XYZ file of C-alpha atoms in Angstrom:
676
model
C 121.136 -71.985 105.498
C 120.713 -68.262 105.411
C 123.476 -67.100 103.140
C 124.035 -67.612 99.435
C 127.416 -69.309 99.120
C 129.004 -70.911 96.123
C 128.048 -74.565 95.742
C 126.536 -76.901 93.133
C 123.175 -75.720 91.870
C 120.141 -77.881 92.354
C 117.083 -77.958 90.201
C 113.661 -78.867 91.492
C 111.192 -81.104 89.777
C 109.512 -80.954 87.310
C 112.523 -80.945 85.042
C 110.810 -81.128 81.656
C 109.015 -77.901 80.885
C 107.858 -76.219 77.734
C 109.411 -72.845 78.075
C 110.659 -70.080 75.969
C 113.151 -69.838 73.698
C 116.762 -68.902 73.790
C 117.971 -65.788 72.085
C 118.579 -65.972 68.326
C 121.717 -64.423 66.902
C 122.671 -63.213 63.452
C 125.457 -65.119 61.730
C 128.383 -62.800 61.190
C 132.113 -62.962 60.852
C 132.400 -62.305 64.589
C 130.430 -65.452 65.343
C 132.874 -67.419 63.235
C 135.948 -66.031 64.943
C 134.825 -67.393 68.276
C 135.101 -64.020 69.993
C 132.523 -64.145 72.806
C 132.436 -60.388 73.118
C 131.503 -60.046 69.461
C 128.916 -62.802 69.694
C 127.013 -60.971 72.438
C 124.959 -58.958 69.978
C 122.454 -56.479 71.243
C 119.842 -57.170 68.595
C 117.466 -59.997 69.463
C 116.241 -60.348 65.882
C 119.279 -62.362 64.827
C 119.848 -66.082 64.880
C 122.612 -68.591 65.486
C 123.303 -71.078 62.759
C 123.698 -74.783 63.513
C 127.135 -76.370 63.683
C 126.433 -78.085 60.388
C 127.078 -74.861 58.457
C 130.246 -73.806 60.228
C 133.297 -73.646 57.953
C 135.286 -76.859 57.828
C 138.622 -77.737 56.361
C 139.109 -79.918 53.304
C 139.714 -82.930 55.504
C 136.309 -82.454 57.065
C 137.592 -81.379 60.458
C 136.855 -78.069 62.118
C 139.305 -75.378 61.109
C 140.036 -74.796 64.800
C 141.665 -78.054 65.865
C 142.116 -79.329 69.374
C 145.872 -79.225 68.994
C 145.746 -75.529 68.123
C 143.453 -73.949 70.688
C 144.442 -70.417 69.690
C 144.075 -70.886 65.953
C 141.306 -69.028 64.139
C 139.804 -69.040 60.640
C 141.615 -66.713 58.217
C 139.656 -64.218 56.120
C 140.586 -62.649 52.830
C 139.897 -59.036 51.888
C 136.266 -59.833 51.126
C 135.638 -61.269 54.572
C 135.556 -64.859 53.248
C 136.996 -67.726 55.259
C 140.217 -69.304 54.047
C 139.565 -72.809 55.347
C 142.161 -74.501 57.483
C 144.266 -71.379 57.974
C 145.639 -69.718 61.075
C 146.800 -66.202 61.669
C 148.717 -64.238 64.241
C 147.175 -61.306 66.088
C 149.222 -58.795 64.048
C 148.080 -60.397 60.789
C 144.491 -60.244 61.956
C 144.849 -56.547 62.867
C 146.261 -55.737 59.410
C 143.520 -57.737 57.766
C 140.880 -55.997 59.895
C 142.185 -52.586 58.783
C 142.102 -53.703 55.151
C 138.519 -54.896 55.535
C 137.546 -51.596 57.195
C 139.180 -49.584 54.386
C 137.585 -51.783 51.725
C 134.129 -51.495 53.363
C 134.104 -47.695 53.356
C 135.227 -47.462 49.723
C 132.504 -49.695 48.353
C 129.600 -47.952 46.632
C 126.791 -46.944 48.975
C 124.153 -48.734 46.889
C 126.112 -51.982 47.043
C 126.444 -51.720 50.803
C 122.702 -51.072 51.157
C 121.877 -54.099 49.011
C 124.205 -56.258 51.065
C 122.479 -55.040 54.225
C 119.106 -56.025 52.783
C 120.345 -59.580 52.286
C 120.584 -59.867 56.067
C 116.799 -59.392 56.327
C 114.712 -62.518 56.542
C 110.917 -62.854 56.609
C 111.412 -64.463 60.015
C 112.636 -61.088 61.294
C 108.974 -60.040 61.400
C 108.429 -62.241 64.446
C 108.781 -60.369 67.718
C 112.233 -60.291 69.284
C 112.325 -62.891 72.039
C 114.778 -65.360 73.421
C 114.613 -68.232 70.953
C 115.696 -71.824 71.132
C 118.533 -72.602 68.753
C 119.090 -76.229 67.909
C 121.934 -77.705 65.933
C 119.362 -79.996 64.385
C 116.016 -78.197 64.223
C 113.154 -80.577 64.759
C 109.400 -80.425 64.882
C 107.789 -80.261 68.318
C 104.352 -81.066 66.875
C 103.270 -83.280 63.996
C 101.249 -80.391 62.600
C 104.550 -78.695 61.768
C 106.174 -80.703 58.941
C 109.720 -79.468 59.575
C 111.982 -82.281 60.750
C 115.662 -82.954 61.180
C 115.821 -85.127 58.073
C 113.526 -83.038 55.893
C 114.410 -79.357 56.224
C 113.944 -77.783 52.761
C 117.254 -76.681 51.306
C 115.579 -74.075 49.116
C 113.014 -71.445 49.883
C 109.565 -71.759 48.317
C 108.785 -68.055 48.655
C 109.260 -67.294 44.941
C 108.052 -70.550 43.384
C 105.079 -70.728 41.007
C 103.004 -72.451 43.712
C 103.589 -69.647 46.182
C 103.002 -67.082 43.468
C 99.419 -68.350 43.373
C 99.186 -68.106 47.157
C 100.496 -64.515 47.115
C 97.913 -63.463 44.517
C 95.043 -65.103 46.421
C 96.116 -63.618 49.753
C 96.748 -60.128 48.357
C 93.313 -60.027 46.720
C 91.676 -61.474 49.853
C 93.385 -58.913 52.076
C 92.019 -56.133 49.879
C 88.499 -57.578 50.146
C 88.772 -58.073 53.917
C 89.894 -54.492 54.549
C 87.412 -52.921 52.124
C 84.493 -54.938 53.500
C 85.249 -53.865 57.083
C 85.562 -50.208 56.049
C 82.310 -50.373 54.050
C 80.457 -51.817 57.049
C 81.660 -48.794 59.044
C 80.502 -46.065 56.671
C 77.862 -43.552 57.755
C 75.870 -44.476 54.627
C 75.458 -48.098 55.761
C 71.850 -48.989 56.743
C 72.942 -50.274 60.179
C 75.051 -47.205 61.053
C 72.320 -45.589 63.168
C 72.157 -48.717 65.337
C 75.672 -48.282 66.699
C 76.725 -44.681 66.064
C 76.018 -43.771 69.702
C 78.977 -45.957 70.667
C 81.449 -43.914 68.601
C 83.594 -41.066 69.940
C 85.451 -38.136 68.437
C 88.703 -39.276 66.819
C 91.925 -37.594 65.742
C 92.596 -39.090 62.278
C 91.161 -37.052 59.384
C 88.017 -36.067 61.306
C 86.987 -39.703 61.606
C 85.116 -40.972 64.643
C 86.775 -43.689 66.699
C 85.294 -46.904 68.019
C 86.446 -46.601 71.627
C 83.575 -48.708 72.925
C 85.650 -51.596 74.286
C 85.726 -50.753 78.002
C 88.896 -52.715 78.732
C 91.020 -51.020 76.084
C 89.321 -47.644 76.606
C 90.561 -47.513 80.206
C 94.108 -48.254 79.113
C 94.008 -45.839 76.169
C 92.669 -42.947 78.228
C 95.099 -43.680 81.046
C 98.144 -44.104 78.808
C 99.453 -40.513 79.274
C 99.277 -40.886 83.064
C 100.915 -44.297 82.881
C 103.683 -42.788 80.760
C 104.299 -40.086 83.374
C 104.271 -42.703 86.141
C 106.811 -44.777 84.213
C 109.158 -41.800 83.826
C 108.768 -40.719 87.465
C 109.346 -44.262 88.717
C 112.550 -44.716 86.713
C 113.927 -41.290 87.694
C 113.194 -41.818 91.393
C 114.697 -45.297 91.225
C 117.978 -43.965 89.857
C 118.094 -40.941 92.182
C 117.345 -42.992 95.292
C 120.182 -45.377 94.509
C 122.741 -42.718 93.569
C 121.949 -39.861 95.956
C 120.341 -41.594 98.928
C 122.334 -44.824 98.551
C 119.036 -46.650 98.909
C 119.258 -50.274 97.869
C 117.119 -51.264 94.926
C 115.192 -53.810 96.972
C 114.188 -51.119 99.491
C 113.099 -48.680 96.772
C 110.926 -51.396 95.246
C 109.273 -52.044 98.604
C 108.543 -48.352 99.192
C 107.334 -47.648 95.647
C 105.189 -50.803 95.610
C 103.513 -49.829 98.887
C 102.836 -46.269 97.684
C 101.456 -47.341 94.289
C 99.395 -50.137 95.838
C 97.797 -47.719 98.311
C 97.099 -45.170 95.575
C 95.428 -47.821 93.418
C 93.297 -49.590 96.029
C 93.067 -47.286 99.054
C 91.884 -49.037 102.192
C 91.453 -52.288 100.262
C 95.215 -52.678 100.564
C 94.476 -54.091 104.038
C 92.445 -56.933 102.495
C 95.175 -57.607 99.936
C 97.923 -57.732 102.575
C 95.886 -60.176 104.676
C 95.564 -62.528 101.684
C 99.241 -62.152 100.770
C 100.371 -62.805 104.362
C 98.139 -65.870 104.633
C 99.637 -67.300 101.449
C 103.146 -66.566 102.764
C 102.501 -68.522 105.962
C 100.943 -71.488 104.153
C 103.755 -71.554 101.584
C 106.364 -71.966 104.318
C 104.714 -74.953 105.969
C 106.796 -78.103 105.874
C 105.928 -81.754 106.356
C 108.118 -84.810 106.282
C 107.651 -87.474 103.619
C 105.146 -88.840 102.558
C 103.203 -85.648 103.380
C 105.670 -83.318 101.653
C 103.129 -82.643 98.886
C 100.494 -81.440 101.328
C 101.712 -77.792 101.382
C 101.474 -77.623 97.582
C 97.893 -78.899 97.758
C 97.130 -76.336 100.475
C 98.626 -73.532 98.359
C 96.447 -74.417 95.378
C 93.322 -74.976 97.491
C 93.703 -71.725 99.423
C 94.203 -69.620 96.320
C 91.282 -71.216 94.472
C 89.020 -70.540 97.457
C 90.225 -66.925 97.524
C 89.577 -66.639 93.767
C 85.938 -67.703 94.204
C 85.452 -65.757 97.450
C 86.713 -62.518 95.904
C 84.096 -62.826 93.184
C 81.261 -64.035 95.405
C 81.658 -61.267 98.019
C 82.636 -58.651 95.436
C 85.945 -57.800 97.081
C 84.465 -57.842 100.621
C 83.286 -54.860 102.670
C 84.585 -53.599 105.989
C 81.009 -53.018 107.136
C 80.513 -56.800 107.150
C 83.028 -56.988 109.992
C 81.669 -54.024 111.929
C 79.359 -51.128 111.222
C 81.925 -48.816 112.779
C 84.329 -49.693 109.936
C 81.816 -48.780 107.238
C 83.535 -45.456 106.570
C 86.461 -47.397 105.052
C 84.101 -48.496 102.259
C 83.552 -44.854 101.310
C 84.698 -43.865 97.828
C 87.166 -41.335 99.267
C 89.230 -44.179 100.717
C 88.934 -46.799 97.981
C 91.691 -45.601 95.635
C 91.912 -45.246 91.857
C 90.861 -48.864 91.266
C 88.299 -49.660 93.990
C 87.420 -53.070 92.541
C 90.806 -54.559 93.337
C 89.514 -58.120 93.028
C 89.183 -57.867 89.232
C 92.926 -57.610 88.685
C 93.867 -59.804 91.633
C 93.736 -62.894 89.401
C 97.178 -61.913 88.099
C 98.506 -61.577 91.653
C 97.079 -64.989 92.518
C 99.373 -66.553 89.915
C 102.348 -64.931 91.634
C 101.185 -66.192 95.023
C 101.111 -69.755 93.709
C 104.460 -69.290 91.953
C 106.151 -68.196 95.176
C 104.561 -70.984 97.203
C 105.442 -73.816 94.841
C 108.934 -72.501 94.093
C 109.575 -72.330 97.835
C 108.257 -75.843 98.424
C 110.297 -77.355 95.592
C 113.402 -75.588 96.876
C 112.754 -76.743 100.450
C 112.472 -80.357 99.292
C 116.070 -80.142 98.036
C 117.311 -78.165 101.076
C 117.478 -75.023 98.908
C 120.196 -74.060 96.462
C 123.365 -72.098 97.092
C 124.639 -69.936 94.286
C 126.375 -66.633 93.869
C 125.672 -63.637 91.666
C 128.434 -64.686 89.267
C 126.686 -67.938 88.379
C 123.191 -66.557 87.801
C 121.931 -68.222 84.586
C 121.288 -66.187 81.445
C 118.680 -68.504 79.912
C 115.083 -67.874 80.945
C 114.284 -71.558 81.424
C 117.260 -72.075 83.711
C 116.417 -69.001 85.775
C 112.951 -70.431 86.423
C 114.134 -73.964 87.218
C 117.116 -73.340 89.483
C 116.185 -73.073 93.148
C 117.180 -70.092 95.252
C 118.937 -70.027 98.593
C 116.682 -69.769 101.627
C 117.350 -66.081 102.278
C 115.939 -65.236 98.827
C 112.491 -66.368 99.969
C 112.075 -63.780 102.744
C 108.966 -61.605 103.053
C 110.440 -58.408 101.585
C 111.499 -60.093 98.338
C 108.148 -61.898 98.279
C 106.345 -58.553 98.707
C 108.428 -56.927 95.957
C 107.704 -59.825 93.607
C 103.930 -59.777 94.136
C 103.613 -55.994 93.759
C 106.446 -55.163 91.321
C 104.964 -51.922 89.837
C 105.656 -52.478 86.097
C 104.011 -55.925 86.101
C 101.466 -55.647 88.915
C 98.417 -54.502 86.951
C 98.447 -56.777 83.896
C 101.688 -58.754 83.705
C 103.398 -60.372 81.833
C 103.711 -63.093 84.441
C 107.197 -63.976 85.623
C 107.980 -66.812 88.034
C 109.437 -66.066 91.449
C 112.769 -67.802 90.799
C 113.190 -65.961 87.500
C 112.383 -62.610 89.111
C 114.883 -63.047 91.948
C 117.595 -64.215 89.561
C 117.213 -61.051 87.487
C 117.200 -58.912 90.632
C 120.569 -60.418 91.522
C 122.048 -60.019 88.047
C 120.708 -57.869 85.204
C 120.071 -60.009 82.077
C 122.455 -59.411 79.195
C 119.440 -59.389 76.836
C 118.439 -55.919 78.079
C 120.401 -53.567 75.835
C 119.792 -50.115 74.417
C 119.213 -51.436 70.902
C 116.828 -54.129 72.162
C 114.783 -51.575 74.122
C 114.686 -49.141 71.192
C 113.551 -51.912 68.853
C 110.884 -53.038 71.289
C 109.678 -49.460 71.736
C 109.359 -49.171 67.962
C 107.296 -52.355 67.812
C 105.025 -51.070 70.581
C 104.436 -47.757 68.784
C 103.768 -49.513 65.468
C 101.180 -51.812 67.068
C 99.552 -48.900 68.916
C 99.213 -46.822 65.738
C 97.918 -49.842 63.820
C 95.093 -50.318 66.305
C 94.383 -46.577 66.266
C 93.932 -46.736 62.476
C 91.693 -49.801 62.739
C 89.491 -48.203 65.403
C 89.112 -45.066 63.273
C 88.131 -46.890 60.074
C 86.570 -50.175 61.225
C 83.833 -49.978 63.847
C 83.756 -53.727 64.429
C 83.448 -53.657 68.223
C 80.522 -51.220 68.156
C 78.742 -53.280 65.480
C 79.317 -56.455 67.480
C 78.111 -54.968 70.784
C 75.024 -53.399 69.181
C 74.397 -56.601 67.172
C 73.978 -54.321 64.175
C 74.370 -56.984 61.501
C 70.819 -57.119 60.158
C 70.872 -57.714 56.411
C 74.619 -58.383 56.283
C 75.795 -61.119 53.933
C 77.487 -64.302 55.240
C 80.794 -62.906 53.962
C 80.297 -59.687 55.939
C 79.461 -61.682 59.072
C 82.698 -63.611 58.666
C 84.596 -60.344 58.238
C 82.977 -58.976 61.402
C 84.123 -61.994 63.405
C 87.650 -61.939 61.978
C 88.297 -58.251 62.682
C 86.922 -58.590 66.204
C 89.567 -61.253 66.847
C 92.278 -58.994 65.395
C 91.162 -56.168 67.687
C 91.141 -58.506 70.701
C 94.699 -59.565 69.861
C 95.911 -55.975 69.545
C 94.043 -54.627 72.585
C 95.759 -57.277 74.726
C 99.136 -57.041 73.030
C 99.507 -53.269 73.460
C 99.080 -53.070 77.277
C 101.230 -56.160 77.751
C 104.024 -54.668 75.669
C 103.770 -51.332 77.444
C 104.183 -52.927 80.866
C 106.900 -55.262 79.602
C 108.739 -52.238 78.174
C 108.492 -50.550 81.580
C 109.889 -53.699 83.183
C 112.773 -53.864 80.694
C 113.656 -50.257 81.467
C 113.775 -51.235 85.149
C 116.101 -54.172 84.486
C 113.663 -57.114 84.566
C 113.053 -59.136 81.380
C 109.695 -60.958 81.677
C 108.454 -63.333 78.953
C 106.952 -61.786 75.821
C 103.217 -62.509 75.855
C 102.463 -62.369 72.121
C 105.139 -63.953 69.948
C 103.322 -64.257 66.639
C 100.587 -62.379 64.869
C 97.157 -63.840 65.530
C 96.855 -64.668 61.808
C 100.129 -66.621 61.864
C 98.849 -69.667 63.768
C 97.502 -72.922 62.387
C 98.188 -75.380 65.216
C 95.844 -75.375 68.191
C 98.545 -76.589 70.556
C 101.151 -74.170 69.277
C 98.683 -71.277 69.258
C 98.324 -71.465 73.033
C 102.087 -71.318 73.409
C 102.287 -67.998 71.587
C 99.066 -66.376 72.871
C 99.548 -65.014 76.410
C 102.797 -66.940 76.465
C 103.832 -66.004 79.995
C 100.542 -67.463 81.259
C 101.158 -70.594 79.200
C 104.623 -71.003 80.740
C 103.078 -70.579 84.193
C 100.341 -73.139 83.434
C 102.835 -75.700 82.148
C 105.163 -75.309 85.120
C 102.665 -75.225 87.973
C 99.653 -77.181 86.670
C 100.137 -79.176 83.452
C 103.346 -81.007 84.403
C 102.290 -81.714 88.010
C 99.093 -83.260 86.574
C 101.174 -85.653 84.480
C 101.884 -83.635 81.358
C 101.984 -85.534 78.072
C 101.674 -88.853 79.909
C 98.199 -87.790 80.986
C 97.470 -85.386 78.131
C 93.694 -85.491 77.651
C 92.607 -85.228 81.321
C 95.361 -82.682 81.986
C 94.257 -80.579 79.014
C 90.615 -80.561 80.136
C 91.578 -79.538 83.687
C 93.970 -76.870 82.398
C 91.457 -75.181 80.090
C 88.728 -75.393 82.730
C 91.030 -73.571 85.143
C 92.010 -71.046 82.458
C 88.356 -70.282 81.711
C 87.383 -69.868 85.371
C 90.514 -67.834 86.074
C 89.552 -65.343 83.358
C 85.968 -64.982 84.511
C 83.539 -67.098 86.502
C 80.990 -67.274 83.692
C 79.294 -69.970 81.643
C 80.459 -68.333 78.404
C 84.137 -68.755 79.243
C 83.565 -72.215 80.687
C 82.026 -73.163 77.338
C 85.072 -71.677 75.638
C 87.417 -73.781 77.795
C 85.604 -77.016 77.001
C 85.400 -76.162 73.296
C 89.150 -75.567 73.155
C 89.789 -78.863 74.953
C 87.578 -80.638 72.414
C 89.188 -78.913 69.411
C 92.668 -79.905 70.630
C 91.825 -83.615 70.393
C 92.018 -84.000 66.565
C 95.531 -82.573 66.520
C 96.619 -84.779 69.430
C 95.236 -87.860 67.666
C 96.886 -86.877 64.365
C 100.179 -86.405 66.179
C 100.038 -89.903 67.609
C 99.078 -91.470 64.261
C 101.580 -89.750 61.999
C 104.468 -89.921 64.458
C 104.566 -93.693 63.899
C 105.234 -93.356 60.179
C 107.762 -91.412 58.116
C 105.216 -89.475 56.080
C 107.003 -86.173 56.552
C 109.249 -86.810 53.566
C 106.308 -87.332 51.202
C 105.464 -84.403 48.862
C 101.780 -84.566 49.787
C 102.376 -84.364 53.534
C 102.751 -80.571 53.575
C 99.385 -80.178 51.851
C 97.766 -82.590 54.314
C 99.170 -80.513 57.169
C 97.810 -77.362 55.500
C 94.371 -78.972 55.258
C 94.443 -79.916 58.938
C 95.713 -76.447 59.792
C 92.794 -74.911 57.880
C 90.305 -76.822 59.997
C 92.248 -75.830 63.115
C 92.019 -72.149 62.194
C 88.249 -72.343 61.741
C 87.706 -74.153 65.042
C 90.030 -71.807 66.954
C 88.270 -68.755 65.537
C 84.887 -70.165 66.537
C 86.037 -70.996 70.075
C 87.585 -67.571 70.638
C 84.553 -65.790 69.230
C 82.464 -67.686 71.786
C 84.733 -66.872 74.705
C 85.859 -63.327 74.000
C 83.640 -61.737 71.372
C 80.111 -62.477 70.188
C 79.314 -65.412 72.492
C 77.520 -68.663 71.745
C 74.440 -66.990 70.229
C 76.530 -64.857 67.876
C 78.647 -67.782 66.682
C 75.540 -69.916 66.220
C 73.938 -67.178 64.105
C 77.112 -66.763 62.025
C 77.358 -70.477 61.208
C 73.641 -70.659 60.442
C 74.099 -67.907 57.869
C 77.168 -69.634 56.385
C 75.520 -73.050 56.143
C 71.887 -72.038 55.692
C 72.026 -71.034 52.022
C 73.958 -71.817 48.870
C 75.493 -68.349 48.858
C 76.671 -68.924 52.432
C 78.216 -72.288 51.525
C 80.067 -70.684 48.604
C 81.440 -68.038 50.957
C 82.509 -70.761 53.399
C 84.399 -72.682 50.698
C 86.059 -69.466 49.561
C 87.125 -68.760 53.152
C 88.495 -72.289 53.506
C 90.525 -71.910 50.302
C 91.990 -68.578 51.428
C 92.847 -70.006 54.847
C 94.474 -73.015 53.128
C 96.719 -70.657 51.139
C 97.529 -68.727 54.309
C 98.460 -71.912 56.178
C 100.851 -72.848 53.364
C 102.605 -69.512 53.929
C 102.670 -70.136 57.695
C 104.298 -73.535 57.152
C 106.943 -72.056 54.863
C 107.551 -69.286 57.406
C 108.368 -71.878 60.054
C 110.525 -73.836 57.644
C 112.417 -70.622 56.894
C 113.025 -70.345 60.631
C 114.220 -73.956 60.690
C 116.676 -73.238 57.867
C 118.097 -70.471 60.066
C 118.343 -72.799 63.054
C 115.430 -71.216 64.965
C 112.823 -73.275 66.787
C 110.092 -71.276 68.521
C 107.781 -74.208 69.356
C 104.749 -72.207 68.260
């Protein structure tokens, strides 16, 4: 069928998918009145409370009974619920005026203090759609929160946590001071890496702008900002003045930007994209209906290896007369298009598999009015056949805000948001997200001006450093990696939000707020994780085939990042380090240990070991490599002073994991489950 008409929606398999997280809302009087317009808050930092804390009458029934569908809870002048009461609309209007008058005559200090009570430590986590459960439960055994054992009281201000706060505050001071001291001009190793430093802008300090990946983004940020503004202005003008449909503007702008970026290489890209389009639309009758999916994966993996092996191909290989197309004048702003094509490959597979799963159910038929609001539903629900045409496919692959670096959004999700703008995109949400982006950008700027960790690492200028200083060097390199990835991803996601598309947030938590290996990979490059789960992990068998699936997944992830032995080693290390947590999950899930007082401390101990193994694996894959990690552990274990430093690090990490556990339990008390 070619048209989208109203009919029951059909969902393709797989149906069980780890995905993101419905939007949290802040409990307010409007959420108690049942007014849907008031409940649609613009701030994503809030949270919905479970039904268990809704006001009930003395008899134990909900104050809004079935026999009185229009009844509502009654509030007194302080905004408190009078249980079991009902009120007419005129009474509610009078009461609303009284509350408004009372609010504006309260002392300013009192109102400010009351506003502060709305803040929760969990508000520090990035604003994303969050899953709200009436009975929060633990997705992983490493997280001790459970339905039966959610702490009723916060531990933040207990004597135990007072010790943790003191240890962590003192450790943070040492960690920052040690990194700054290693970066001073008076340090003996300064001459070994000073050639990698550039002129900075903060208090005449030099800046460590030696990371080539982030340097390109940082230097190009002003131009990207101008491109963002020009794109949005032209988009609005073309729709209002020229009456150009949004889908046509996206096609034109994508073609122009693609040509500017890659020049004549756009021909190679279009050949690959067209080939994938043709293969994706192949159809076979059962039992060969899975063959197109296998062909889609096989074709794209071959292209991934071929792009690297032939270095993006050359026209001169086809004919010497075409050699002029390889000239730098025709190759665009980013001649090596194959480096960033890995992101596009994920979109090619997403389109192909979404199309195949939809074709197996004869496609879906739905109208704009029934487009789902929840991210998971948008990804799962099939589209009608006309939504899979080449123009929409082209727009999806080359959508300008997300083309270069993501975040990755599935085809079904993208088309759904093109049909109906998500209600999560509001002015306040965009302003808040812009503020977070600026804060993260300035934080990294300060770090690069005062901590030259990347330059020291690249120059291997750690001769004579103590085991503690080597540990500090590794830790701050991981922090910088986290920030240098987070900042571009948030910039491009912000651009996408301004254009009306809400892709998944890639970095949910701070790098230092993870103690579960499994949950860490759900919050780090989250959009990629959602893609992996949907198109690879579940088709391989998911949790029913966990160990082989995990090994295959991390092998693919490593090779997708870079065809190198270093990253392949990283992938296998991560697969190996996941096993202890998987085994612990299976063991402890059979027994009700979660209610025992010692269980939280056992989890913290396991989380401490997880943190150390995750840091080692990521240092191998993305920082100092196998030789650097080997040298670091030799220094930590090769002398008594190194062993003392290691035990001190383990104790500090143990205290930090206790805080991480309490942070997640605070989320559970608010009815928030982020699964990471």
